[in-house]
């Protein structure tokens, strides 16, 4: 998928919402436990209820791996379901992988060949050869962790050498490995004031922004500091949407929550003259 | 498993060898393709042929994930096989995970509860709250990436602030989160001269050392710089052992290759008065 195609979808849906499918089996409505694959049944209903409001889905792999073989199966079915029914939607494997070259190659194969993800999140600690194997797939993206939304982000990511912080070094150096057609960055919404600095060194890239909602980041602040001429933002919300309700009407509740975010996004896109 | 128990095993086997089960389905002997689970058949034979020479096994998860659901199944069977038949052996999930707290929690559950690994490799980029959930399991270990063996290690890991390099900062700061009974560090053999510096800041911890053999690191140099009073080293070899042969006798060839390494290790342990 090209960044232009993502932008077309943003304009059509008036949304830059990514729904995080952090579908914890312990938190989904209990009546789904009667089905043969409760998490898939949950995902399917969430996707059907929000597909016209979201431009991306992002399963976090931990929630699937923690269920072992059956979880991996659920993940594959979920990706296939989205791809088959809503082929325009961007699908992100939130995997935070990163290993030596020949091993990253295999992860790339797992997410881009064996499954049909459009993007995978990657941790930058091991440097260029751990990232490059993901960049050889045309139309697929590495989403590199830059500045994360969690508390521990401050442990190492702000470390500075000659005035350049680690997250800035990651963004700068990695632009020698790829470009805005095969790379994006994770920038937490809880650091929205940093988005201005980041836009100076990565003006064209899409940024994946977690941390709006449950983690406390402000959508308006993210948009005002982070939007570029082709949107350039995918803002993720997970729990706030998928667990908005817990009864028979959980999908309708999720839709309402997504609609609320989408409607705010439509206003912000319009304010930035992007519609 | 306590670090003392690992040391007891080292003394008994006169070895600090970790065999990397990077069991690429494309590289295993082709006659195994006739079995119902070729990679498991391969692992089983490798394990049976080397269990008295190795103190640890380390499946790299990429090789299993790249096969999708069936690979995940193979991984579970492999872990169970080692645990059931050779219960003293230390089993490492080379997963290089690391995510926000509640998500790392799920990874911990996946590797320590759903499967019975003793340790999991974790990337430090996201800081304390991404590591801590793994540290709450008694007798289980986080093996934190510090200084890796690949070329890209130099991209960020040597970045320095006030004379302290990132990999040193990782080792120092993380000692506030756990101790040598629940944490180890990855230090590549290709950086053996760094082991002396690292031993100054982490005298007691076990270090997992990849990069001997195929990647060119020297075992003797690693041992002389890295051994402590309770061994403190697990040196990994993957391809050099598991793919030593490619015919019907692949397991015997793997044993020979492991024996060669073990015999050098016995000499080095004896030289350091550890036997």
XYZ file of C-alpha atoms in Angstrom:
550
model
C 0.000 0.000 0.000
C 1.411 3.433 -0.910
C 1.241 6.346 1.494
C -0.991 8.055 -1.087
C -3.438 5.145 -0.869
C -3.508 5.483 2.896
C -4.191 9.197 2.494
C -7.043 8.494 0.033
C -8.608 6.247 2.645
C -8.145 8.959 5.287
C -9.987 11.470 3.094
C -12.775 9.049 2.223
C -13.403 8.066 5.832
C -12.484 11.453 7.337
C -10.481 9.508 9.847
C -6.932 8.581 10.754
C -7.999 6.096 13.374
C -6.173 2.848 13.949
C -8.085 0.387 16.120
C -5.828 -1.708 18.309
C -7.063 -5.284 18.457
C -5.632 -5.937 21.911
C -8.293 -8.579 22.308
C -7.497 -9.989 25.727
C -9.504 -13.205 26.081
C -10.157 -12.358 29.733
C -11.782 -9.044 28.872
C -14.081 -9.934 25.998
C -17.809 -10.431 26.749
C -18.266 -13.800 28.390
C -21.176 -14.921 26.219
C -18.640 -15.270 23.376
C -16.985 -18.116 25.243
C -19.686 -20.398 23.794
C -18.255 -19.947 20.292
C -15.443 -22.126 18.929
C -12.971 -19.226 18.736
C -14.126 -16.476 21.126
C -11.384 -13.950 20.295
C -11.986 -14.311 16.569
C -15.731 -13.941 17.090
C -14.987 -10.779 19.074
C -12.581 -9.352 16.470
C -14.975 -10.087 13.628
C -17.791 -8.143 15.273
C -15.505 -5.251 16.226
C -14.157 -5.059 12.664
C -17.602 -5.214 11.059
C -18.780 -2.459 13.381
C -15.852 -0.078 12.833
C -14.406 -0.748 9.344
C -15.866 2.437 7.856
C -14.513 4.576 10.707
C -10.962 3.187 10.934
C -8.198 3.230 8.344
C -6.043 0.667 10.127
C -6.228 -2.271 12.520
C -3.364 -3.197 14.778
C -3.412 -6.546 16.574
C -0.805 -6.551 19.329
C 0.765 -9.956 19.017
C 1.243 -10.472 22.749
C -2.496 -11.011 23.162
C -2.429 -13.810 20.592
C 0.877 -15.426 21.542
C -0.216 -15.666 25.149
C -2.838 -18.152 23.964
C -0.262 -20.348 22.241
C -1.089 -22.232 19.055
C -4.779 -21.371 19.138
C -3.956 -17.674 19.502
C -1.687 -17.751 16.496
C -4.527 -19.365 14.577
C -6.917 -16.624 15.709
C -4.446 -14.000 14.514
C -4.184 -15.532 11.042
C -7.955 -15.738 10.753
C -8.306 -12.114 11.846
C -5.812 -10.834 9.265
C -7.469 -12.892 6.531
C -10.894 -11.648 7.550
C -9.880 -8.004 7.273
C -7.993 -8.493 4.009
C -10.858 -10.392 2.380
C -13.718 -8.183 3.502
C -12.110 -4.756 3.713
C -9.111 -4.880 1.384
C -8.318 -1.131 1.622
C -7.563 -1.261 5.323
C -3.970 -1.039 6.529
C -3.066 -3.924 8.863
C -0.254 -3.544 11.386
C 1.432 -6.383 13.278
C 2.337 -4.765 16.574
C 5.172 -7.187 17.175
C 8.110 -4.970 18.187
C 10.529 -7.441 16.644
C 14.177 -6.859 15.744
C 16.949 -9.437 15.466
C 20.121 -10.075 13.476
C 19.726 -9.882 9.708
C 18.974 -13.475 8.738
C 16.513 -13.755 11.617
C 14.738 -10.495 10.853
C 14.386 -11.910 7.383
C 12.326 -14.735 8.821
C 10.160 -12.355 10.814
C 9.570 -10.416 7.617
C 8.549 -13.653 5.954
C 6.235 -14.492 8.866
C 4.392 -11.170 8.781
C 4.524 -10.252 5.099
C 4.412 -13.646 3.344
C 2.894 -16.228 5.681
C 0.437 -13.567 6.850
C -0.653 -10.556 4.840
C 0.191 -7.689 7.170
C 1.006 -4.292 5.631
C 3.368 -3.243 8.391
C 5.219 -4.490 11.422
C 6.524 -2.566 14.418
C 10.258 -3.037 14.974
C 12.551 -2.097 17.882
C 15.650 -0.213 16.716
C 18.165 -1.333 19.364
C 20.066 -3.743 17.085
C 20.471 -1.217 14.274
C 20.405 -1.258 10.511
C 20.794 -4.939 9.648
C 17.947 -5.833 12.008
C 15.599 -3.453 10.168
C 16.629 -3.731 6.523
C 15.166 -7.193 5.755
C 11.688 -5.747 6.347
C 12.310 -2.942 3.865
C 12.710 -5.120 0.796
C 8.978 -5.843 0.516
C 7.373 -3.347 -1.870
C 4.308 -1.680 -0.402
C 5.069 -2.944 3.125
C 6.300 -0.856 6.051
C 8.551 -1.041 9.055
C 7.170 1.044 11.893
C 10.226 1.785 13.976
C 9.902 2.532 17.688
C 11.179 6.062 18.203
C 9.562 7.695 21.227
C 7.170 5.382 23.004
C 4.217 6.332 25.181
C 5.135 4.392 28.316
C 6.859 5.533 31.485
C 10.041 3.592 30.734
C 10.483 5.612 27.525
C 12.531 8.068 29.555
C 15.020 5.405 30.701
C 17.006 5.325 27.455
C 15.193 7.141 24.634
C 16.145 10.640 25.857
C 19.829 9.817 26.312
C 21.727 12.477 24.361
C 25.044 12.616 22.545
C 26.171 15.968 21.171
C 22.692 17.339 21.753
C 21.003 14.586 19.771
C 18.684 12.309 21.712
C 18.473 8.578 21.049
C 14.961 8.762 19.550
C 16.124 11.543 17.213
C 19.192 9.550 16.241
C 16.924 6.589 15.457
C 14.728 8.741 13.209
C 17.660 10.427 11.473
C 19.898 7.410 10.915
C 17.067 5.171 9.772
C 16.247 7.580 6.949
C 19.407 6.304 5.307
C 17.899 2.791 5.295
C 14.491 3.540 3.817
C 12.028 6.326 3.070
C 8.459 7.355 3.739
C 7.180 4.609 1.406
C 8.535 1.776 3.523
C 9.034 3.266 6.952
C 6.965 4.922 9.656
C 7.737 5.790 13.286
C 6.037 5.178 16.609
C 5.661 8.393 18.577
C 3.580 8.273 21.740
C 0.720 10.724 22.161
C 1.819 11.336 25.732
C 4.783 13.165 24.168
C 2.670 15.305 21.818
C 4.853 18.364 22.350
C 7.722 16.350 20.823
C 5.826 15.886 17.580
C 6.872 19.356 16.405
C 10.557 18.466 16.819
C 9.994 15.129 15.123
C 8.192 16.713 12.170
C 11.338 18.794 11.567
C 13.434 15.661 11.018
C 10.705 13.461 9.506
C 8.342 15.787 7.642
C 6.918 13.206 5.218
C 6.655 9.971 7.200
C 3.488 8.579 8.643
C 3.682 8.412 12.440
C 1.855 5.754 14.418
C 0.666 7.385 17.617
C -0.379 5.219 20.546
C -1.366 6.554 23.928
C -4.481 8.599 23.101
C -7.277 7.698 25.498
C -6.377 5.149 28.177
C -2.825 6.454 28.427
C -3.924 10.090 28.547
C -2.685 11.747 25.337
C -4.744 14.511 23.678
C -5.917 13.921 20.115
C -6.199 17.615 19.262
C -2.677 18.306 20.451
C -1.331 15.329 18.483
C -3.101 16.489 15.329
C -2.012 20.118 15.606
C 1.632 19.163 16.091
C 1.771 16.108 13.888
C -0.440 16.401 10.780
C 1.406 16.944 7.501
C 0.126 17.652 3.979
C -0.894 13.990 3.485
C -2.206 13.492 7.006
C 0.882 11.576 8.117
C -0.746 10.307 11.300
C -2.316 7.038 12.348
C -3.646 7.473 15.856
C -4.277 4.277 17.703
C -6.945 3.570 20.244
C -7.350 0.089 21.681
C -9.146 -0.466 24.970
C -11.159 2.766 24.694
C -12.885 1.376 21.610
C -12.875 -2.408 21.717
C -13.888 -2.612 25.372
C -16.326 0.329 25.327
C -19.107 -2.140 26.109
C -19.188 -5.576 27.663
C -22.684 -6.866 26.956
C -24.516 -8.298 23.950
C -24.239 -4.858 22.351
C -20.438 -4.603 22.710
C -19.950 -4.081 18.964
C -22.472 -1.252 18.849
C -20.749 0.347 21.839
C -17.386 0.007 20.090
C -18.877 1.684 17.037
C -20.146 4.575 19.152
C -16.703 5.031 20.712
C -15.006 4.879 17.306
C -17.539 7.322 15.904
C -16.736 9.807 18.632
C -13.020 9.674 17.798
C -13.678 9.745 14.040
C -15.891 12.768 14.372
C -13.189 14.657 16.278
C -10.683 13.559 13.628
C -12.944 14.834 10.823
C -12.953 18.239 12.490
C -9.175 18.269 12.887
C -8.601 17.184 9.270
C -10.938 19.884 8.092
C -9.235 22.486 10.319
C -5.946 21.492 8.626
C -7.554 21.771 5.143
C -6.935 18.126 4.380
C -10.446 17.142 3.290
C 16.230 -22.423 38.160
C 18.801 -20.676 40.382
C 22.137 -19.505 39.045
C 23.738 -22.041 41.402
C 21.766 -24.829 39.714
C 23.012 -23.658 36.334
C 26.560 -23.662 37.705
C 26.113 -27.210 39.047
C 25.101 -28.313 35.586
C 28.124 -26.521 34.081
C 30.447 -28.394 36.444
C 28.771 -31.755 35.819
C 28.901 -31.416 32.038
C 32.156 -29.405 31.936
C 30.381 -27.157 29.498
C 28.738 -23.766 29.245
C 27.354 -24.438 25.806
C 23.951 -23.217 24.705
C 22.727 -24.817 21.488
C 20.674 -22.463 19.356
C 17.726 -24.280 17.829
C 17.548 -22.007 14.778
C 15.936 -24.883 12.974
C 15.229 -23.394 9.568
C 12.883 -25.776 7.772
C 14.734 -25.089 4.518
C 18.067 -26.187 5.948
C 17.207 -29.412 7.764
C 17.960 -32.742 6.027
C 15.356 -33.343 3.360
C 14.618 -36.932 4.311
C 12.902 -35.544 7.419
C 10.221 -33.989 5.209
C 8.520 -37.394 5.186
C 7.709 -37.070 8.896
C 4.568 -35.339 10.146
C 6.517 -32.498 11.812
C 9.973 -32.277 10.199
C 11.352 -29.487 12.396
C 10.281 -31.262 15.575
C 11.815 -34.525 14.305
C 15.009 -32.577 13.646
C 15.030 -30.855 17.056
C 14.344 -34.108 18.869
C 17.335 -35.814 17.304
C 19.615 -32.825 17.865
C 18.544 -32.636 21.509
C 18.989 -36.373 22.117
C 22.450 -36.197 20.561
C 23.696 -33.149 22.501
C 21.839 -33.030 25.847
C 24.855 -34.204 27.866
C 27.137 -31.626 26.224
C 24.907 -28.561 26.423
C 23.549 -26.772 29.495
C 20.976 -24.729 27.572
C 18.877 -24.743 24.426
C 17.744 -21.570 22.743
C 15.090 -21.734 20.041
C 15.016 -18.458 18.120
C 11.325 -17.781 17.739
C 11.615 -16.299 14.266
C 12.263 -19.741 12.826
C 9.025 -21.046 14.332
C 6.827 -18.009 13.749
C 7.782 -17.942 10.093
C 5.921 -21.257 9.773
C 2.727 -19.838 11.271
C 0.451 -21.962 13.434
C 2.309 -25.201 12.737
C 5.612 -23.589 13.753
C 4.153 -22.439 17.031
C 3.007 -25.986 17.618
C 6.497 -27.305 16.862
C 7.963 -24.847 19.359
C 5.622 -25.986 22.139
C 6.411 -29.619 21.439
C 10.157 -28.878 21.482
C 10.016 -27.110 24.844
C 7.924 -29.904 26.323
C 10.279 -32.525 24.955
C 13.328 -30.930 26.585
C 11.545 -30.317 29.884
C 10.199 -33.839 30.128
C 13.330 -35.729 29.081
C 16.117 -33.461 30.339
C 14.596 -31.422 33.174
C 17.902 -29.848 34.287
C 18.469 -28.028 31.032
C 17.944 -24.265 30.865
C 15.562 -23.278 28.035
C 15.745 -19.816 26.508
C 13.088 -18.234 24.291
C 15.123 -16.039 21.972
C 12.226 -13.721 21.353
C 13.697 -10.232 21.807
C 10.352 -8.958 23.041
C 9.639 -5.735 24.908
C 6.400 -3.777 25.047
C 4.428 -1.573 27.433
C 3.828 -3.049 30.864
C 0.463 -4.771 30.479
C 1.578 -6.216 27.150
C 4.926 -7.463 28.427
C 2.868 -9.141 31.102
C 1.183 -11.185 28.407
C 4.478 -12.108 26.801
C 5.688 -13.251 30.202
C 2.566 -15.363 30.489
C 3.154 -16.786 26.992
C 6.731 -17.849 27.658
C 6.662 -18.681 31.357
C 3.118 -20.002 31.887
C 1.705 -21.223 28.564
C 5.152 -22.608 27.734
C 7.766 -23.631 30.252
C 10.762 -21.538 29.203
C 13.310 -20.577 31.878
C 14.280 -17.313 30.225
C 13.317 -14.907 27.493
C 15.464 -12.383 25.650
C 14.103 -8.839 25.885
C 15.023 -5.623 24.053
C 15.634 -2.719 26.457
C 14.517 0.208 24.264
C 11.199 0.776 26.068
C 12.757 0.790 29.536
C 11.832 -0.443 32.970
C 8.104 -1.086 32.718
C 8.643 -3.192 29.593
C 11.063 -5.451 31.468
C 9.634 -5.682 34.972
C 6.665 -7.971 34.247
C 9.111 -10.736 33.331
C 10.961 -10.366 36.629
C 8.079 -11.379 38.866
C 8.389 -15.094 37.997
C 10.591 -16.805 40.585
C 13.364 -18.863 39.018
C 12.816 -17.316 35.570
C 15.111 -14.840 33.827
C 15.021 -11.856 31.544
C 18.035 -11.841 29.259
C 18.359 -8.204 28.300
C 20.036 -7.191 25.038
C 23.083 -5.143 25.966
C 25.774 -5.373 23.300
C 24.722 -7.518 20.375
C 26.970 -9.389 17.946
C 25.655 -7.960 14.689
C 27.012 -5.129 12.544
C 24.112 -2.810 13.398
C 25.097 -2.996 17.087
C 27.288 0.033 16.472
C 24.385 2.165 15.191
C 22.982 2.988 18.626
C 24.503 0.794 21.360
C 27.766 2.771 21.541
C 26.075 6.139 21.747
C 27.540 7.858 24.830
C 26.294 10.403 27.338
C 28.765 11.707 29.918
C 31.169 8.923 28.987
C 28.593 6.180 29.537
C 27.610 4.181 26.490
C 24.043 3.013 25.885
C 24.847 -0.678 26.482
C 26.533 0.251 29.782
C 23.585 2.389 30.779
C 21.292 -0.565 30.024
C 23.367 -2.867 32.238
C 23.689 -0.339 35.065
C 20.128 0.951 35.167
C 18.574 -2.484 34.850
C 20.361 -3.633 38.006
C 17.883 -1.455 39.868
C 15.047 -3.569 38.441
C 16.359 -7.042 39.221
C 19.463 -8.997 40.167
C 21.582 -11.912 39.022
C 18.824 -14.363 40.009
C 16.332 -13.036 37.515
C 18.387 -11.185 34.928
C 21.153 -11.934 32.448
C 22.618 -9.913 29.580
C 23.316 -10.597 25.921
C 26.887 -9.681 25.020
C 28.127 -10.657 21.563
C 31.318 -12.691 21.265
C 32.439 -10.429 18.445
C 32.924 -7.797 21.162
C 34.937 -10.065 23.490
C 37.289 -7.244 24.486
C 34.247 -5.468 25.927
C 33.569 -8.332 28.321
C 36.195 -7.019 30.733
C 34.447 -3.642 30.960
C 31.103 -5.372 31.334
C 32.367 -7.642 34.124
C 33.251 -4.482 36.085
C 29.630 -3.344 36.103
C 28.000 -6.797 36.160
C 30.386 -9.113 38.029
C 27.796 -11.687 39.097
C 25.360 -11.974 36.221
C 25.301 -14.746 33.692
C 26.001 -13.425 30.198
C 24.517 -15.040 27.115
C 27.135 -14.820 24.387
C 26.125 -15.329 20.754
C 28.473 -14.922 17.824
C 31.036 -17.653 18.491
C 31.591 -19.691 15.340
C 29.585 -18.548 12.308
C 29.851 -14.898 13.348
C 33.575 -15.165 14.083
C 33.997 -14.641 17.847
C 36.727 -16.530 19.733
C 35.650 -18.847 22.550
C 38.966 -18.627 24.410
C 38.899 -14.840 24.380
C 35.286 -14.810 25.577
C 36.113 -17.207 28.416
C 39.231 -15.367 29.561
C 37.432 -12.038 29.683
C 34.025 -13.209 30.786
C 34.196 -16.153 33.213
C 33.383 -15.343 36.838
C 33.534 -17.475 39.980
C 30.315 -19.307 39.055
C 31.070 -19.556 35.360
C 28.699 -16.718 34.471
C 28.737 -17.500 30.769
C 26.394 -19.292 28.424
C 28.008 -19.359 25.004
C 25.654 -20.014 22.148
C 26.366 -21.833 18.942
C 23.589 -22.468 16.449
C 24.372 -23.256 12.821
C 27.872 -24.557 13.595
C 26.325 -27.380 15.591
C 22.837 -28.102 14.327
C 23.808 -27.950 10.650
C 27.206 -29.640 11.007
C 25.886 -32.475 8.864
C 23.082 -32.763 6.358
C 22.715 -36.495 5.764
C 21.164 -39.420 7.643
C 23.906 -38.947 10.249
C 23.151 -35.247 10.912
C 22.601 -35.862 14.638
C 25.929 -37.685 15.017
C 27.646 -34.818 13.192
C 25.956 -32.317 15.483
C 27.205 -34.317 18.458
C 30.755 -34.249 17.108
C 30.582 -30.480 16.616
C 29.152 -29.990 20.121
C 31.792 -32.286 21.566
C 34.530 -30.190 20.028
C 33.155 -27.026 21.630
C 32.497 -28.800 24.956
C 36.015 -30.130 25.048
C 37.468 -26.638 24.530
C 35.104 -25.370 27.243
C 36.240 -28.079 29.673
C 39.814 -26.863 29.189
C 38.857 -23.236 29.738
C 36.836 -24.058 32.862
C 39.736 -26.051 34.221
C 42.193 -23.237 33.404
C 39.948 -20.920 35.436
C 39.835 -23.428 38.339
C 36.091 -23.828 38.059
C 35.907 -27.610 37.934
